[in-house]
Tab-separated table of C-alpha atoms in Angstrom:
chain	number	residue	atom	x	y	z
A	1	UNK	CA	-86.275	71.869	50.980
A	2	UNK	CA	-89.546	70.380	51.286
A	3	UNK	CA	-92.435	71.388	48.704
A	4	UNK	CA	-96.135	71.641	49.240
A	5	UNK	CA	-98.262	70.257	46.862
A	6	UNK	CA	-102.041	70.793	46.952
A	7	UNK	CA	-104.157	67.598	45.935
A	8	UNK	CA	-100.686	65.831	44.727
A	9	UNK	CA	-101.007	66.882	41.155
A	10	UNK	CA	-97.723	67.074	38.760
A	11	UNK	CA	-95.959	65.768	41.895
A	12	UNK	CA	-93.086	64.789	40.129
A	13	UNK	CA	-91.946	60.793	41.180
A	14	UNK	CA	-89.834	58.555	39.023
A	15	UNK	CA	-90.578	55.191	38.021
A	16	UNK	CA	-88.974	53.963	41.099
A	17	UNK	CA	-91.332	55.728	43.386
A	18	UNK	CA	-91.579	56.881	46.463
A	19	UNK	CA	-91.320	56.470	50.240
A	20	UNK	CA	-94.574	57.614	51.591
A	21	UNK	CA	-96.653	57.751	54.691
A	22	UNK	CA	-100.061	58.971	55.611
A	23	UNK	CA	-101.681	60.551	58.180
A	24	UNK	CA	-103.293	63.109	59.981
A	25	UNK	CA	-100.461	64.721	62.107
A	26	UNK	CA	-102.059	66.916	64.193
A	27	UNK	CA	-99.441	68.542	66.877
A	28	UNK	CA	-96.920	67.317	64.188
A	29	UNK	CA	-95.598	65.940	68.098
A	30	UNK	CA	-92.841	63.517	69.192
A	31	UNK	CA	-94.229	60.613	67.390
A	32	UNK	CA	-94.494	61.670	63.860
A	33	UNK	CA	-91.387	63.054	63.918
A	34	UNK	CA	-90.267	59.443	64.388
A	35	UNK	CA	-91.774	58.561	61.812
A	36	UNK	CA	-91.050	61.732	59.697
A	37	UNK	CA	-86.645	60.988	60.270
A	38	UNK	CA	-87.260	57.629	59.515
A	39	UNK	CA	-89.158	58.251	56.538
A	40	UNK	CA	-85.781	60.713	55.269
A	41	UNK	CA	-83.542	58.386	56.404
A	42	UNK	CA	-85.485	55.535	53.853
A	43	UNK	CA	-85.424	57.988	51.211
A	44	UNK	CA	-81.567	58.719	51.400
A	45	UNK	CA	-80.813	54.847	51.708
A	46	UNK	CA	-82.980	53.675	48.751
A	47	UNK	CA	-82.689	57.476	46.722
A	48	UNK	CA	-86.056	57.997	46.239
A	49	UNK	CA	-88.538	61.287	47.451
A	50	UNK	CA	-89.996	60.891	50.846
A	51	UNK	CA	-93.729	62.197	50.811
A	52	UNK	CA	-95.520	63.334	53.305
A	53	UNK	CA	-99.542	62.373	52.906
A	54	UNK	CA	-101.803	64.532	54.765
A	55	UNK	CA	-105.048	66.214	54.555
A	56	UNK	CA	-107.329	69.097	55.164
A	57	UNK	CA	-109.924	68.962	56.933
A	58	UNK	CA	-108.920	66.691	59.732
A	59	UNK	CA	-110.940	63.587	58.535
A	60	UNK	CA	-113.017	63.476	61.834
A	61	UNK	CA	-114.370	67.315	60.703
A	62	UNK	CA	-115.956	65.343	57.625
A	63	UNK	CA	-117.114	61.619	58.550
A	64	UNK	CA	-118.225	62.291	62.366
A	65	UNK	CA	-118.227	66.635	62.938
A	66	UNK	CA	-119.951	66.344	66.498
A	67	UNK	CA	-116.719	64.193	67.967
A	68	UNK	CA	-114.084	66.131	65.681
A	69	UNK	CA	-111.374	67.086	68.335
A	70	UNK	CA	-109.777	71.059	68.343
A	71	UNK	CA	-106.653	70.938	66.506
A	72	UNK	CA	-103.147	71.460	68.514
A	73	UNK	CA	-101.975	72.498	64.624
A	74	UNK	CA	-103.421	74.449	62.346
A	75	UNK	CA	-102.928	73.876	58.247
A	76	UNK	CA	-100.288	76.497	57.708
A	77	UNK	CA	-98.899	76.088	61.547
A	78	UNK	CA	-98.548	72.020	60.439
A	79	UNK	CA	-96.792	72.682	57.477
A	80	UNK	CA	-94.721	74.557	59.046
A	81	UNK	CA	-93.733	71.786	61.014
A	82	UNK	CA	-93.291	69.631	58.272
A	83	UNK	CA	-90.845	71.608	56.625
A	84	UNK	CA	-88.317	71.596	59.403
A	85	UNK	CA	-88.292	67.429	58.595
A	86	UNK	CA	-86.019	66.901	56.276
A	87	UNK	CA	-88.960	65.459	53.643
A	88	UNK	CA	-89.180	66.130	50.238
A	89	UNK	CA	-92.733	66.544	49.434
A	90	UNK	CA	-96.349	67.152	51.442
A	91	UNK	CA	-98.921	66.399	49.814
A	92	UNK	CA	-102.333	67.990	51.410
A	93	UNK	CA	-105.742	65.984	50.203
A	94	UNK	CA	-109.007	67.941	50.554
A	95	UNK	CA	-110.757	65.084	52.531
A	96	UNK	CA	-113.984	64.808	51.218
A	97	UNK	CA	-117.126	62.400	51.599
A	98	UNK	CA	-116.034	61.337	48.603
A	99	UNK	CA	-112.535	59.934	49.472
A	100	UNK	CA	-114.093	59.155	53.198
A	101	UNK	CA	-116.058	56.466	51.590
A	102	UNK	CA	-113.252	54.880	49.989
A	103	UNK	CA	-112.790	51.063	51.087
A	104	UNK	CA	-109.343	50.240	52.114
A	105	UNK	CA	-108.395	48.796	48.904
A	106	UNK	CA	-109.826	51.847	46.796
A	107	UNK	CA	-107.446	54.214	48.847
A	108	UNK	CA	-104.124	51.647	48.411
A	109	UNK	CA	-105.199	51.778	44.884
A	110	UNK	CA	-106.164	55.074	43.439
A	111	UNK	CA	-104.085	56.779	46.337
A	112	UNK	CA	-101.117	55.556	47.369
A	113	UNK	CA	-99.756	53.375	44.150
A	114	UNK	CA	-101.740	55.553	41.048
A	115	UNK	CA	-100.480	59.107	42.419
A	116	UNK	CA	-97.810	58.805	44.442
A	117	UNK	CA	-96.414	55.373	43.333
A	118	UNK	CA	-95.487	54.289	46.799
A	119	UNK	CA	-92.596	51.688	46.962
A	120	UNK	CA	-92.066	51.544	50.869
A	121	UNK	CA	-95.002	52.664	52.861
A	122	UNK	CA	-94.196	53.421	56.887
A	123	UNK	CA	-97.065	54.114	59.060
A	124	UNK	CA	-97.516	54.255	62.979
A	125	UNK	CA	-98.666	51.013	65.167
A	126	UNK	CA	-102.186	52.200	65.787
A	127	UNK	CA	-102.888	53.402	61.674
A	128	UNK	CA	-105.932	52.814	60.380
A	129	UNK	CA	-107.029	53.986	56.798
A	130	UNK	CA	-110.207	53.542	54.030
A	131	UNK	CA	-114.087	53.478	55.143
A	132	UNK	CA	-114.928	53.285	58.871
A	133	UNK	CA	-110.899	52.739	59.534
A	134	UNK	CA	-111.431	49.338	58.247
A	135	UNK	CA	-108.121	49.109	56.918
A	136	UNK	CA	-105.942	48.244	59.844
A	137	UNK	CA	-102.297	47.173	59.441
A	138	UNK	CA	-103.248	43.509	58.712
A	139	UNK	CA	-105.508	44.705	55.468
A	140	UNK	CA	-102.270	47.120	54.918
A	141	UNK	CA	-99.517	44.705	54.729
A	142	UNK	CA	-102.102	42.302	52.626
A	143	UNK	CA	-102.647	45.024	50.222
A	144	UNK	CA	-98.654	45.598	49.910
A	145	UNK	CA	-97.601	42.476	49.260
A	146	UNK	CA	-100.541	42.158	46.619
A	147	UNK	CA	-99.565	45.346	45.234
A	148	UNK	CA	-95.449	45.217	45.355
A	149	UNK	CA	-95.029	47.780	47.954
A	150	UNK	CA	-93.229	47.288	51.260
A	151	UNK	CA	-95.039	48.327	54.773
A	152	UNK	CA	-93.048	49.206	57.865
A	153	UNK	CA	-94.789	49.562	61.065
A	154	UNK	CA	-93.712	51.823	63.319
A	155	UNK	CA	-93.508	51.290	67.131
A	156	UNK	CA	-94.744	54.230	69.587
A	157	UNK	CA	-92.593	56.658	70.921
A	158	UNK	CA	-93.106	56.996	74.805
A	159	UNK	CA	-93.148	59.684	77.751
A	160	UNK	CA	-91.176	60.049	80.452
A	161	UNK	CA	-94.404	58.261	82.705
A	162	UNK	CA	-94.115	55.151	80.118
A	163	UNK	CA	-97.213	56.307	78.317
A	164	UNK	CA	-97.580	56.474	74.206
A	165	UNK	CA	-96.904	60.063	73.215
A	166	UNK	CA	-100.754	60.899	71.014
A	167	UNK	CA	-102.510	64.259	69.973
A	168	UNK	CA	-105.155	63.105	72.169
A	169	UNK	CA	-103.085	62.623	75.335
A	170	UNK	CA	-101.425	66.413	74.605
A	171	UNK	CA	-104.944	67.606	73.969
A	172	UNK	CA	-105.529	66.362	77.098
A	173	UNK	CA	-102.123	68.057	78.912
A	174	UNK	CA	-103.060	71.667	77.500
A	175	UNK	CA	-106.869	71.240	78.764
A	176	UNK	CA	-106.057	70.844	81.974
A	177	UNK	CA	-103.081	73.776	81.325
A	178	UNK	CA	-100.414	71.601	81.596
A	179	UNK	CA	-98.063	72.285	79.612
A	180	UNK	CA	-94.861	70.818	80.795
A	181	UNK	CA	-96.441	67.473	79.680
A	182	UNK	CA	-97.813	69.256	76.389
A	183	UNK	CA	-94.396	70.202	75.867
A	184	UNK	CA	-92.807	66.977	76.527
A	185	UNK	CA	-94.874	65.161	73.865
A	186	UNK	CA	-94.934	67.826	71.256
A	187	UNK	CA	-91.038	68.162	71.527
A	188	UNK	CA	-91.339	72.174	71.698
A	189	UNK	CA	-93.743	74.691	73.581
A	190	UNK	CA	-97.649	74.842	72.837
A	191	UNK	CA	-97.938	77.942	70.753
A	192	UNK	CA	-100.316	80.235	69.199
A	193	UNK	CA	-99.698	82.331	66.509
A	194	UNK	CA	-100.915	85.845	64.461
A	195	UNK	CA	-100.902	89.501	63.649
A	196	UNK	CA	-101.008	91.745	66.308
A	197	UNK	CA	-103.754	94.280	66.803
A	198	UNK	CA	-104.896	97.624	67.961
A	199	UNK	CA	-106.442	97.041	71.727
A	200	UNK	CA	-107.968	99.677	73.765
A	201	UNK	CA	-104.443	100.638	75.300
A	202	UNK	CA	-105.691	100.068	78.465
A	203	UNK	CA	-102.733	97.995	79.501
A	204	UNK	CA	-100.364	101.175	79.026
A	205	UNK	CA	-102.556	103.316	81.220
A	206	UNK	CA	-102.051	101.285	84.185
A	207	UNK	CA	-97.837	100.566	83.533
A	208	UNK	CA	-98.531	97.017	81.821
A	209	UNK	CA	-98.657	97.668	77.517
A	210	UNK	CA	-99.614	94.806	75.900
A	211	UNK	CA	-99.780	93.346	71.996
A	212	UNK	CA	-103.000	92.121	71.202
A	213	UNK	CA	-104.126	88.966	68.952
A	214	UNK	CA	-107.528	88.158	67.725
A	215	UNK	CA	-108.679	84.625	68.926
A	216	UNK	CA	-107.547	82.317	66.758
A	217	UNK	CA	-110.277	79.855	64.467
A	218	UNK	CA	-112.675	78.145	66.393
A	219	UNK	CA	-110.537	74.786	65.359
A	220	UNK	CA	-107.292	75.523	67.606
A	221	UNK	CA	-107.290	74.200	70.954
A	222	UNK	CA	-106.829	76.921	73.759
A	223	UNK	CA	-105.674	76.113	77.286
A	224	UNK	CA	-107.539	77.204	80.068
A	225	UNK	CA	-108.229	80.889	80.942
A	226	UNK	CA	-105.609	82.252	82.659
A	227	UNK	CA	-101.802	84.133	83.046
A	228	UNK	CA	-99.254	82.309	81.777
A	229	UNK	CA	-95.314	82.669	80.966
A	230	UNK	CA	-94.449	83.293	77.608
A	231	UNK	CA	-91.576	83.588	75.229
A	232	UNK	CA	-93.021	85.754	72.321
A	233	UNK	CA	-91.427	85.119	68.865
A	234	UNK	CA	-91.155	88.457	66.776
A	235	UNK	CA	-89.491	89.948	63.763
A	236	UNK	CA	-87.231	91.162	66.245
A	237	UNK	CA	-86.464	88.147	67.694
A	238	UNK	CA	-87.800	86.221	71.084
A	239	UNK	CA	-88.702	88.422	73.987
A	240	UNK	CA	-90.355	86.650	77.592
A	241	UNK	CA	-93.306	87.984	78.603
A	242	UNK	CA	-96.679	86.954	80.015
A	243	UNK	CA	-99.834	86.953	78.520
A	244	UNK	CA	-103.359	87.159	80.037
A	245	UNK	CA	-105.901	84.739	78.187
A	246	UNK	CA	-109.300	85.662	78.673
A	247	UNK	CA	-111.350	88.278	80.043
A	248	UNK	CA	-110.977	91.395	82.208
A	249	UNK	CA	-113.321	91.213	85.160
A	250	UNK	CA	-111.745	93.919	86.761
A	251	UNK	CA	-112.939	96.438	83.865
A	252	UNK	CA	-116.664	94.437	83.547
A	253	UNK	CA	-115.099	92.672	80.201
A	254	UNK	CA	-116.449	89.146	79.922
A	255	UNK	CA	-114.959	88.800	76.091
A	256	UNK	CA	-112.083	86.846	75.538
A	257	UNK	CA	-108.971	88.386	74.723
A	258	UNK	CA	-105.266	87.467	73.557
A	259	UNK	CA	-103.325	90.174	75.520
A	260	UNK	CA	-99.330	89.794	75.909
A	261	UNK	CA	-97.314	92.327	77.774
A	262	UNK	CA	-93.420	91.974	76.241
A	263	UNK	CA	-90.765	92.368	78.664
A	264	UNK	CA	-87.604	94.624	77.863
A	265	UNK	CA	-88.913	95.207	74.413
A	266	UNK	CA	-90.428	98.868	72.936
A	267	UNK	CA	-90.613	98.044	69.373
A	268	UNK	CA	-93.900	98.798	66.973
A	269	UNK	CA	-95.534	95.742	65.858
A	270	UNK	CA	-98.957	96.795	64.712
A	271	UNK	CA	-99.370	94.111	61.872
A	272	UNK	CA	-96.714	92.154	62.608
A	273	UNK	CA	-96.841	88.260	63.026
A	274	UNK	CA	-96.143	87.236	66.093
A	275	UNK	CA	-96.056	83.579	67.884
A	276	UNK	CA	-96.580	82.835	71.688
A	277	UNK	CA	-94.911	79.889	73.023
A	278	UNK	CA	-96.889	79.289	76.361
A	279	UNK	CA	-94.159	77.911	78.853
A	280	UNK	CA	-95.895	77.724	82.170
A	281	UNK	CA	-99.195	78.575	84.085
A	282	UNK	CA	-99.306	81.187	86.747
A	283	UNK	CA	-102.941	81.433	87.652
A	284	UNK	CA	-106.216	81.342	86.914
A	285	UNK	CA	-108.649	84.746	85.514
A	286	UNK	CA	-109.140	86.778	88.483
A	287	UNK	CA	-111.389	89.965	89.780
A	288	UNK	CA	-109.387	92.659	91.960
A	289	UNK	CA	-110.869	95.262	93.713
A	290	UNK	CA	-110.001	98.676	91.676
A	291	UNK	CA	-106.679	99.041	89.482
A	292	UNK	CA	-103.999	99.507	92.152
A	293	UNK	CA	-104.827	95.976	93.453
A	294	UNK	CA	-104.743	94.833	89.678
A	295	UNK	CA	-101.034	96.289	89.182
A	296	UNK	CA	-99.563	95.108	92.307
A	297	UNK	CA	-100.815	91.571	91.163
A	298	UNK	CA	-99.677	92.539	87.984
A	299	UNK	CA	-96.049	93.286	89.199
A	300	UNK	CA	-96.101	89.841	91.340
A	301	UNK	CA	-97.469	87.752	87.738
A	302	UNK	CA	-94.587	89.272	86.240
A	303	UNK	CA	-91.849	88.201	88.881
A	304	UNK	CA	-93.034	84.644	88.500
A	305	UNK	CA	-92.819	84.909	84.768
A	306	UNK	CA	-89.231	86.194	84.676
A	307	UNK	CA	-87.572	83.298	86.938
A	308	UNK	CA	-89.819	80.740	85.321
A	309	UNK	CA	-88.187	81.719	81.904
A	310	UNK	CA	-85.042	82.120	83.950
A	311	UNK	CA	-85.165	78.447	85.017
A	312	UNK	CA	-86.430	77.790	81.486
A	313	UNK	CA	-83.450	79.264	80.094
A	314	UNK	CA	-80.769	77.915	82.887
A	315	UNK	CA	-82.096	74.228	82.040
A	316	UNK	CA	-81.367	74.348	78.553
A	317	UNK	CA	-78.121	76.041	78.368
A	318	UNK	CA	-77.152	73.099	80.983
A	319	UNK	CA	-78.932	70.026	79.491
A	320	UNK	CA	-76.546	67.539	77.936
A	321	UNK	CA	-76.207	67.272	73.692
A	322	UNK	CA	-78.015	64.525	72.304
């Protein structure tokens, strides 16, 4: 069971510390969880805790806010993800200007050996820590061997196209509403999650109910505008369905909406959580000409939706056991 600790305080590590590593993780994709079974398998073999260093906000909202990117994860969505990794402990840092102005050193120091007591550090080919990032893996493994802990560098885990699996490179993917590739480097589908709310019920009127979301925070990355095939996760269990992201120009709405209409499903779930895992693009935000043009298109969105979870379905019953 992996515990959350805020700010690392009472974290309890014996004198023989801890396997640690640091980062960001945003998507929590392909490539930390790399690092993340590597890290469990490091704690088994030398029976120490395996910690999990992270923090909150994503450093780039602090030192440089103008350039920060949206986040694939959000905090609770993230730990989520951490705690189906096998770790022992996550430890979230409020990252501050104070502890962005640590130098490299400062950060090994009051960090990583005073608090968590690291004795086997693994971090990712591209890490880069302290002030300004100064603290690449050279300074790292420097500071290690000065300090008596060991460093493992990590290689990158690669796409299907040869390319390094990043956050960047899914941010990328679900921009341009692509998320097959999303998918592919995040391991599962893009997904957005929260309580459903009362709409307008204009959805039922016309044959199509939906469940409504609000829009999410302003930090978590949206794909494009658009209908798209989802599965929805719910107390009840997954349903398919599609949702419609974005506004109604049929009705003269230009606001942006979260609507989801849930196939073969007539259950209540005012205030229930609820997560969308977006599977496939349909089409872009369109304007029809009066409601009966809007339901027939509705009806066709809908066909596409089922076979595409269909297919979706089909190719993982089939696909071989790793």
């Amino acid at each position: 069971m992996t515990s959350v600790w805020a700010d690392a305080v009472g974290l309890p590590i014996g004198e023989s510390g801890a396997v640690v590593t640091v980062g960001t993780f945003d998507g929590v994709h392909r490539g930390h969880h790399d690092v993340l079974a590597r890290l469990a398998a490091l704690a088994v073999e030398t029976d120490r805790p395996s910690v999990v260093v992270t923090f909150e906000p994503h450093p780039l909202e602090v030192v440089r806010p103008s350039v920060a990117p949206p986040l694939l994860t959000l905090h609770d969505e993230k730990l989520e993800m951490f705690a189906q990794c096998g770790v022992s402990y996550v430890a979230v840092l409020p990252f501050t200007p104070t502890l962005a102005s640590y130098e490299a050193h400062e950060f090994v120091d009051a960090v990583l050996c005073e608090r968590f007591r690291v004795a086997e550090l693994l971090v990712g080919h591209d890490h880069g820590f302290g002030r300004g990032r100064l603290g690449d893996i050279d300074v790292l493994q420097s500071l290690g061997a000065s300090r008596g802990f060991g460093v493992t560098v990590l290689p990158p885990v690669h796409a299907a196209d040869g390319q390094a699996i990043s956050s960047t490179a899914i941010r990328t993917a679900i921009l341009q509403g692509d998320l097959h590739t999303a998918a592919a480097g995040l391991g599962r589908p893009y997904s957005l999650a929260g309580t459903v709310i009362r709409g307008d019920q204009r959805g039922r009127l016309i044959g199509y109910p939906t469940l409504n979301m609000p829009s999410p925070p302003a930090r978590k990355l949206l794909p494009p505008d658009g209908v798209y095939a989802v599965r929805v996760q719910t107390p009840q269990g997954p349903f398919g369905g599609m949702l419609n992201l974005g506004p109604r120009p049929t009705f003269g709405d230009a606001s942006r909406r979260i609507e989801t209409h849930v196939f073969d499903a007539t259950y209540d779930w005012y205030g229930a959580p609820i997560r969308l895992d977006l599977i496939a693009r349909i089409r872009d935000t369109q304007s029809f000409d009066g409601v009966d043009a809007l339901r027939a298109q509705l009806a066709r969105d809908e066909a596409v939706a089922r076979e595409t979870l269909k297919e979706l379905a089909t190719a993982t019953t089939s696909a071989p056991l790793s």
